[in-house]
Tab-separated table of C-alpha atoms in Angstrom:
chain	number	residue	atom	x	y	z
A	11	MET	CA	30.917	6.926	-20.585
A	12	GLY	CA	28.390	8.503	-18.259
A	13	VAL	CA	27.105	7.972	-14.744
A	14	GLY	CA	24.808	5.152	-15.805
A	15	HIS	CA	27.697	3.122	-17.225
A	16	ASP	CA	29.793	3.663	-14.094
A	17	LEU	CA	26.902	2.511	-11.899
A	18	GLY	CA	26.434	-0.543	-14.097
A	19	VAL	CA	30.115	-1.456	-13.801
A	20	GLN	CA	29.929	-1.205	-10.015
A	21	LEU	CA	26.765	-3.283	-9.979
A	22	HIS	CA	28.444	-5.935	-12.132
A	23	GLN	CA	31.337	-6.069	-9.655
A	24	TRP	CA	28.964	-6.421	-6.691
A	25	LEU	CA	27.145	-9.256	-8.428
A	26	GLY	CA	30.429	-11.044	-9.059
A	27	ALA	CA	31.615	-10.639	-5.464
A	28	GLU	CA	28.443	-11.215	-3.418
A	29	PRO	CA	25.326	-11.966	-5.528
A	30	ALA	CA	23.362	-13.292	-2.559
A	31	SER	CA	23.363	-9.854	-0.931
A	32	LEU	CA	21.511	-8.349	-3.908
A	33	LEU	CA	18.542	-10.689	-4.086
A	34	GLN	CA	16.163	-8.094	-2.608
A	35	SER	CA	15.069	-4.866	-4.281
A	36	ARG	CA	15.624	-2.864	-1.096
A	37	ALA	CA	19.256	-3.962	-0.733
A	38	LEU	CA	19.870	-3.228	-4.402
A	39	THR	CA	18.286	0.225	-4.093
A	40	ASN	CA	20.418	1.107	-1.069
A	41	ARG	CA	23.631	0.090	-2.846
A	42	LEU	CA	22.821	2.117	-5.961
A	43	MET	CA	21.722	5.180	-3.981
A	44	ASP	CA	24.978	5.143	-2.028
A	45	ALA	CA	27.016	4.761	-5.217
A	46	LEU	CA	25.080	7.540	-6.956
A	47	GLY	CA	26.068	10.048	-4.282
A	48	ALA	CA	24.889	13.635	-4.780
A	49	ASN	CA	23.689	13.178	-8.378
A	50	GLU	CA	20.065	14.258	-7.929
A	51	SER	CA	19.115	14.122	-11.611
A	52	LEU	CA	19.307	10.321	-11.723
A	53	ARG	CA	18.323	9.531	-8.144
A	54	GLY	CA	14.616	9.126	-8.880
A	55	PRO	CA	14.997	7.122	-12.127
A	56	VAL	CA	17.632	4.813	-10.648
A	57	ARG	CA	15.519	4.226	-7.539
A	58	ASP	CA	12.538	3.410	-9.740
A	59	LEU	CA	14.620	0.997	-11.815
A	60	ALA	CA	16.045	-0.706	-8.719
A	61	SER	CA	12.551	-1.303	-7.324
A	62	GLN	CA	11.488	-3.265	-10.421
A	63	PRO	CA	11.263	-7.060	-9.916
A	64	LEU	CA	12.244	-7.350	-13.576
A	65	LEU	CA	15.676	-5.919	-12.765
A	66	LEU	CA	16.337	-8.753	-10.307
A	67	GLN	CA	15.371	-11.243	-13.010
A	68	ALA	CA	17.718	-9.583	-15.480
A	69	LEU	CA	20.623	-9.550	-13.020
A	70	HIS	CA	20.308	-13.061	-11.599
A	71	ASN	CA	19.292	-15.035	-14.698
A	72	ARG	CA	20.842	-15.840	-18.038
A	73	GLY	CA	19.637	-16.760	-21.501
A	74	ALA	CA	16.030	-16.316	-22.594
A	75	THR	CA	14.824	-15.319	-19.114
A	76	GLN	CA	17.347	-12.484	-18.935
A	77	GLN	CA	16.583	-11.313	-22.469
A	78	SER	CA	12.840	-11.263	-21.770
A	79	ALA	CA	13.314	-9.289	-18.552
A	80	LEU	CA	15.603	-6.770	-20.290
A	81	ALA	CA	13.143	-6.302	-23.150
A	82	SER	CA	10.278	-5.670	-20.724
A	83	LEU	CA	12.393	-3.238	-18.716
A	84	LYS	CA	13.381	-1.342	-21.846
A	85	ALA	CA	9.727	-1.045	-22.913
A	86	GLN	CA	8.701	0.281	-19.499
A	87	LEU	CA	11.557	2.774	-19.255
A	88	SER	CA	11.049	3.997	-22.820
A	89	GLY	CA	7.554	5.187	-22.040
A	90	THR	CA	8.606	7.018	-18.899
A	91	TYR	CA	11.860	8.928	-19.343
A	92	ALA	CA	13.343	11.425	-21.772
A	93	PRO	CA	16.004	10.063	-24.171
A	94	ALA	CA	18.957	11.416	-22.174
A	95	VAL	CA	17.839	9.799	-18.908
A	96	LEU	CA	16.709	6.669	-20.719
A	97	GLN	CA	20.162	6.234	-22.268
A	98	GLU	CA	21.813	6.485	-18.835
A	99	LEU	CA	19.518	3.745	-17.493
A	100	LEU	CA	20.120	1.529	-20.515
A	101	ASP	CA	23.888	2.071	-20.134
A	102	LEU	CA	23.524	0.908	-16.540
A	103	LEU	CA	21.688	-2.239	-17.630
A	104	GLN	CA	24.188	-2.925	-20.408
A	105	ALA	CA	27.224	-2.600	-18.117
A	106	ALA	CA	25.605	-4.657	-15.342
A	107	THR	CA	24.426	-7.535	-17.551
A	108	GLY	CA	26.950	-7.485	-20.394
A	109	GLN	CA	24.208	-7.231	-23.018
A	110	THR	CA	24.998	-4.900	-25.926
A	111	ALA	CA	21.601	-4.513	-27.631
A	112	LEU	CA	20.246	-1.896	-25.263
A	113	ASP	CA	20.152	1.464	-27.048
A	114	VAL	CA	17.636	4.258	-27.381
A	115	GLU	CA	15.657	3.771	-30.576
A	116	THR	CA	14.971	6.635	-32.920
A	117	GLN	CA	11.181	6.313	-32.667
A	118	PRO	CA	9.341	8.317	-29.994
A	119	ALA	CA	10.015	6.937	-26.548
A	120	SER	CA	6.357	6.613	-25.608
A	121	ALA	CA	5.358	4.679	-28.731
A	122	PRO	CA	5.960	1.115	-27.433
A	123	VAL	CA	3.941	1.758	-24.316
A	124	SER	CA	1.134	3.833	-25.762
A	125	ASP	CA	0.588	1.244	-28.483
A	126	ALA	CA	0.054	-1.375	-25.800
A	127	LEU	CA	-2.422	0.660	-23.823
A	128	ALA	CA	-6.040	-0.346	-23.788
A	129	PRO	CA	-8.474	1.733	-25.859
A	130	GLY	CA	-9.560	4.851	-24.042
A	131	ILE	CA	-6.327	5.224	-22.039
A	132	PRO	CA	-4.632	8.568	-22.855
A	133	ALA	CA	-1.174	8.149	-24.336
A	134	ALA	CA	-0.004	11.065	-22.179
A	135	ALA	CA	-0.419	9.020	-19.010
A	136	PRO	CA	1.427	5.720	-19.592
A	137	GLN	CA	3.251	5.903	-16.263
A	138	LEU	CA	0.017	6.362	-14.327
A	139	TRP	CA	-1.543	3.446	-16.162
A	140	ARG	CA	1.473	1.191	-15.474
A	141	ASP	CA	1.512	2.105	-11.794
A	142	LEU	CA	-2.145	1.139	-11.484
A	143	GLU	CA	-1.619	-1.987	-13.564
A	144	ARG	CA	1.059	-3.221	-11.151
A	145	LEU	CA	-1.428	-3.010	-8.295
A	146	ALA	CA	-4.255	-4.680	-10.228
A	147	PRO	CA	-3.685	-8.316	-9.058
A	148	GLY	CA	-3.856	-7.401	-5.380
A	149	LEU	CA	-6.757	-5.019	-5.924
A	150	ALA	CA	-8.804	-7.612	-7.814
A	151	LEU	CA	-8.120	-10.354	-5.271
A	152	ALA	CA	-8.971	-8.142	-2.292
A	153	ALA	CA	-12.198	-6.896	-3.921
A	154	ALA	CA	-13.297	-10.458	-4.672
A	155	GLY	CA	-12.302	-11.546	-1.179
A	156	ALA	CA	-14.448	-8.789	0.346
A	157	LEU	CA	-17.513	-10.247	-1.385
A	158	VAL	CA	-16.670	-13.750	-0.184
A	159	PHE	CA	-16.139	-12.538	3.386
A	160	ALA	CA	-19.454	-10.666	3.270
A	161	TRP	CA	-21.237	-13.827	2.110
A	162	ALA	CA	-19.595	-15.849	4.896
A	163	GLY	CA	-20.638	-13.180	7.398
A	164	ALA	CA	-24.265	-13.399	6.250
A	165	GLU	CA	-24.261	-17.175	6.668
A	166	LEU	CA	-22.685	-17.016	10.127
A	167	ASP	CA	-25.060	-14.251	11.165
A	168	GLN	CA	-28.057	-16.331	10.202
A	169	ALA	CA	-26.735	-19.523	11.770
A	170	LEU	CA	-25.216	-18.229	15.012
A	171	PHE	CA	-25.045	-14.564	15.878
A	172	ASP	CA	-28.676	-13.636	15.250
A	173	VAL	CA	-29.664	-16.387	17.677
A	174	TRP	CA	-27.168	-15.152	20.249
A	175	ASN	CA	-28.218	-11.523	19.634
A	176	TRP	CA	-24.636	-10.367	19.137
A	177	SER	CA	-23.860	-6.992	17.556
A	178	SER	CA	-22.107	-7.247	14.204
A	179	GLY	CA	-19.486	-4.749	15.371
A	180	VAL	CA	-18.688	-6.903	18.409
A	181	VAL	CA	-18.320	-9.964	16.172
A	182	LEU	CA	-15.854	-8.118	13.926
A	183	VAL	CA	-13.806	-7.034	16.944
A	184	LEU	CA	-13.788	-10.586	18.330
A	185	VAL	CA	-12.571	-12.022	15.020
A	186	LEU	CA	-9.744	-9.483	14.811
A	187	ALA	CA	-8.854	-10.066	18.467
A	188	LEU	CA	-8.797	-13.834	17.957
A	189	LEU	CA	-6.488	-13.579	14.959
A	190	GLN	CA	-4.208	-11.193	16.854
A	191	ALA	CA	-4.109	-13.542	19.856
A	192	LEU	CA	-3.270	-16.503	17.635
A	193	SER	CA	-0.443	-14.491	16.075
A	194	LEU	CA	1.105	-14.158	19.534
A	195	GLY	CA	0.966	-17.894	20.180
A	196	PRO	CA	0.465	-20.890	17.882
A	197	LEU	CA	0.318	-18.833	14.657
A	198	LYS	CA	3.239	-16.449	15.158
A	199	PRO	CA	4.097	-16.304	11.428
A	200	LEU	CA	0.847	-14.393	10.816
A	201	ARG	CA	2.379	-11.105	12.012
A	202	ARG	CA	5.236	-11.536	9.566
A	203	ARG	CA	3.449	-13.003	6.549
A	204	TRP	CA	0.053	-11.272	6.482
A	205	PRO	CA	1.054	-7.558	6.413
A	206	LEU	CA	1.812	-5.953	3.043
A	207	SER	CA	4.968	-3.950	2.365
A	208	SER	CA	5.378	-1.290	-0.314
A	209	GLU	CA	7.862	-3.568	-2.084
A	210	GLN	CA	5.365	-6.454	-2.193
A	211	ALA	CA	2.390	-4.344	-3.314
A	212	SER	CA	3.254	-4.655	-7.016
A	213	GLN	CA	4.293	-8.325	-6.936
A	214	PRO	CA	1.560	-10.630	-8.294
A	215	ARG	CA	2.720	-13.553	-6.156
A	216	GLN	CA	2.152	-11.452	-3.032
A	217	ALA	CA	-1.339	-10.319	-4.080
A	218	TRP	CA	-2.938	-12.373	-1.297
A	219	ARG	CA	-1.415	-9.983	1.247
A	220	TRP	CA	-3.804	-7.287	-0.026
A	221	LEU	CA	-6.564	-9.454	1.405
A	222	SER	CA	-4.861	-10.520	4.627
A	223	GLN	CA	-3.302	-7.225	5.760
A	224	ALA	CA	-6.583	-5.777	7.096
A	225	TRP	CA	-7.037	-8.739	9.485
A	226	ILE	CA	-3.752	-8.616	11.385
A	227	HIS	CA	-1.687	-5.910	13.090
A	228	SER	CA	2.094	-6.007	12.959
A	229	SER	CA	2.222	-3.889	16.132
A	230	GLY	CA	0.661	-5.188	19.334
A	231	LEU	CA	0.159	-1.663	20.702
A	232	GLU	CA	-1.678	-0.520	17.590
A	233	ALA	CA	-3.738	-3.717	17.644
A	234	GLY	CA	-4.971	-3.064	21.177
A	235	LEU	CA	-5.812	0.566	20.411
A	236	ASN	CA	-7.631	-0.276	17.173
A	237	LEU	CA	-9.700	-3.029	18.771
A	238	ILE	CA	-10.843	-0.662	21.525
A	239	LEU	CA	-11.731	2.008	18.979
A	240	LEU	CA	-13.628	-0.455	16.783
A	241	LEU	CA	-15.611	-1.519	19.824
A	242	ILE	CA	-16.455	2.132	20.545
A	243	LEU	CA	-17.316	2.924	16.925
A	244	LEU	CA	-19.190	-0.251	15.965
A	245	GLY	CA	-20.199	-1.843	19.255
A	246	ASN	CA	-23.803	-0.686	18.869
A	247	SER	CA	-23.994	-0.980	15.078
A	248	PRO	CA	-27.485	-1.867	13.780
A	249	LEU	CA	-26.060	-3.208	10.503
A	250	GLN	CA	-26.000	-6.871	9.566
A	251	LEU	CA	-22.667	-8.663	9.887
A	252	SER	CA	-22.355	-9.006	6.095
A	253	ASP	CA	-22.730	-5.231	5.669
A	254	VAL	CA	-20.186	-4.462	8.383
A	255	ILE	CA	-17.622	-6.873	6.918
A	256	LEU	CA	-18.170	-5.618	3.362
A	257	ARG	CA	-17.803	-1.976	4.373
A	258	TYR	CA	-14.775	-2.758	6.519
A	259	CYS	CA	-13.016	-4.647	3.711
A	260	LEU	CA	-13.827	-2.142	0.961
A	261	THR	CA	-12.872	0.880	3.075
A	262	ALA	CA	-9.590	-0.763	4.052
A	263	LEU	CA	-8.989	-1.644	0.394
A	264	ALA	CA	-9.652	1.913	-0.838
A	265	CYS	CA	-7.206	3.332	1.711
A	266	LEU	CA	-4.594	0.691	0.867
A	267	LEU	CA	-4.885	1.270	-2.883
A	268	LEU	CA	-4.283	5.004	-2.555
A	269	ALA	CA	-1.446	4.527	-0.055
A	270	ALA	CA	0.250	1.859	-2.195
A	271	PHE	CA	-0.059	4.003	-5.314
A	272	CYS	CA	1.578	6.979	-3.567
A	273	ALA	CA	4.307	4.807	-2.055
A	274	GLY	CA	5.130	3.404	-5.481
A	275	ARG	CA	5.298	6.829	-7.125
A	276	TRP	CA	7.418	8.406	-4.387
A	277	GLN	CA	9.452	5.303	-3.461
A	278	VAL	CA	8.389	5.458	0.182
A	279	THR	CA	8.958	2.373	2.329
A	280	ARG	CA	5.787	1.382	4.181
A	281	LEU	CA	4.350	-1.674	5.917
A	282	TRP	CA	0.553	-1.796	5.947
A	283	SER	CA	-1.542	-3.860	8.321
A	284	GLY	CA	-4.625	-3.649	10.500
A	285	ALA	CA	-7.741	-1.548	10.757
A	286	SER	CA	-6.290	1.983	10.809
A	287	GLY	CA	-7.770	2.983	7.455
A	288	ALA	CA	-11.300	1.890	8.288
A	289	ILE	CA	-11.160	3.409	11.779
A	290	SER	CA	-9.853	6.783	10.611
A	291	ALA	CA	-12.536	6.864	7.888
A	292	LEU	CA	-15.285	6.435	10.502
A	293	ILE	CA	-13.742	9.032	12.794
A	294	GLY	CA	-13.219	11.436	9.889
A	295	LEU	CA	-16.836	10.985	8.812
A	296	ALA	CA	-18.196	11.674	12.291
A	297	ALA	CA	-15.877	14.618	12.913
A	298	GLY	CA	-16.663	16.086	9.499
A	299	LEU	CA	-20.404	15.831	10.045
A	300	SER	CA	-19.994	17.406	13.494
A	301	LEU	CA	-18.357	20.415	11.890
A	302	LEU	CA	-20.662	20.676	8.880
A	303	GLN	CA	-23.831	20.260	10.931
A	304	TRP	CA	-22.406	22.356	13.769
A	305	ARG	CA	-23.353	19.876	16.462
A	306	VAL	CA	-21.504	17.343	18.599
A	307	LEU	CA	-21.709	13.711	17.479
A	308	ASN	CA	-20.958	11.227	20.230
A	309	PHE	CA	-20.074	7.557	20.439
A	310	GLU	CA	-21.378	5.622	23.424
A	311	SER	CA	-19.757	2.490	24.782
A	312	ALA	CA	-19.593	0.869	28.234
A	313	GLY	CA	-21.372	3.824	29.798
A	314	LEU	CA	-18.969	6.354	28.277
A	315	THR	CA	-19.957	9.149	25.905
A	316	ILE	CA	-17.054	10.210	23.703
A	317	PRO	CA	-17.324	13.087	21.197
A	318	ALA	CA	-16.038	12.403	17.689
A	319	TRP	CA	-13.588	15.331	17.867
A	320	VAL	CA	-11.927	13.781	20.929
A	321	LEU	CA	-11.318	10.539	19.038
A	322	LEU	CA	-10.018	12.553	16.087
A	323	LEU	CA	-7.451	14.403	18.188
A	324	VAL	CA	-6.303	11.449	20.295
A	325	TYR	CA	-6.113	8.914	17.484
A	326	GLY	CA	-4.625	11.475	15.093
A	327	ALA	CA	-1.856	12.386	17.527
A	328	LEU	CA	-0.911	8.736	18.051
A	329	GLN	CA	-0.956	7.966	14.342
A	330	LEU	CA	1.189	11.000	13.541
A	331	GLY	CA	3.788	9.649	15.931
A	332	TRP	CA	3.745	6.300	14.137
A	333	GLN	CA	3.495	7.479	10.525
A	334	LEU	CA	5.845	10.483	10.359
A	335	PRO	CA	9.163	8.690	11.052
A	336	ARG	CA	10.870	7.151	8.025
A	337	GLN	CA	10.797	3.361	7.927
A	338	HIS	CA	14.053	3.273	5.972
A	339	SER	CA	17.133	5.381	6.618
A	340	ALA	CA	17.970	5.852	2.911
A	341	GLU	CA	14.551	7.279	2.118
A	342	SER	CA	14.294	10.918	1.029
A	343	SER	CA	10.524	11.415	1.314
A	344	THR	CA	8.823	14.433	2.866
A	345	ALA	CA	6.511	14.298	5.880
A	346	ALA	CA	3.460	14.945	3.688
A	347	GLN	CA	4.424	12.109	1.361
A	348	ARG	CA	4.781	9.681	4.257
A	349	LEU	CA	1.345	10.631	5.573
A	350	LEU	CA	-0.183	10.117	2.125
A	351	CYS	CA	1.492	6.706	1.976
A	352	SER	CA	-0.375	5.589	5.110
A	353	THR	CA	-3.814	4.000	5.246
A	354	TRP	CA	-4.592	6.188	8.240
A	355	GLY	CA	-4.017	9.372	6.235
A	356	TRP	CA	-6.213	8.272	3.349
A	357	GLY	CA	-8.873	6.938	5.703
A	358	LEU	CA	-9.137	10.348	7.329
A	359	LEU	CA	-9.340	12.138	3.961
A	360	LEU	CA	-11.939	9.715	2.612
A	361	GLY	CA	-13.996	10.046	5.793
A	362	LEU	CA	-13.991	13.837	5.542
A	363	LEU	CA	-14.920	13.628	1.858
A	364	TRP	CA	-17.733	11.246	2.728
A	365	ALA	CA	-18.988	13.765	5.287
A	366	VAL	CA	-19.018	16.555	2.690
A	367	VAL	CA	-20.937	14.389	0.208
A	368	SER	CA	-23.444	13.379	2.899
A	369	ARG	CA	-23.998	16.989	3.874
A	370	ILE	CA	-24.549	18.044	0.262
A	371	ARG	CA	-27.116	15.280	-0.150
A	372	GLU	CA	-28.922	16.471	2.972
A	373	LEU	CA	-29.084	20.018	1.639
A	374	LEU	CA	-30.384	18.860	-1.734
């Protein structure tokens, strides 16, 4: 028997001794990584398997539920890994669950998955398609929610804020500040329930967190900094409230989608919350245009004139300090991977790209 079988036997013993300690994917991943030791060839596949919610269903259920979860897991793994690695993973599942019908079939491994792909999806990219498919519930809900929020903003603007002559950027900052203040007092669970973790990003029942994570900050320090920066960046915005809310939500969603996709591919532990993606996109846009147009772009607020490059350096330095450390001790990611798993990193890249596109349009 190989490494996969030995891991499965150990997992079966852990389940018999203390099943309650293996109800979370993260705890299960840590146990398997420790048991795997220095075997690098299976580290990635085993980590990917341990992060699957279907594995928890297969381990903690019996009967038809377990069989269905095992069949779905086998179909997913068959379209991803070579036969040798696939057999190790199936040996692990067989030893852990006691099921004996898990073997590599003689047909091509990618056939079950490619047959299920929608028309137009290349059979050579089943893993990419599955990774995106796992994020689809949260993405769809957040996109629909952005439209609803924009509609609500238009109604409130017409009924209240136009009469009061309030800037749409100030209104957005006040809403975020109010939610953050409530999370410190009567609504304390907001800071725990509204952020989105990398483990929850692919869980359909947690899809609502894709919508809520942009409206709360898990860190009070980051919340204060982001609110000040939003006031500087959008305090004098001429846009209607509906436009500001729509752009804020869609920019935050684009950054989150890219960060969640990278975190899922590289198995990086992240917790996403707040306005960092949208803020870094605005700063990246302004700084990029400053460079491409070779002139200083300033933001004015409360009598202060702040160049875009100053915000880029200050905010970038603070975010690097927050994003570079690993959020889990068992993680083996690189610094570049952790930055690409942050909404701040993708916001900055999207802002710079936006600046390049804007400059090209000006020249044309």
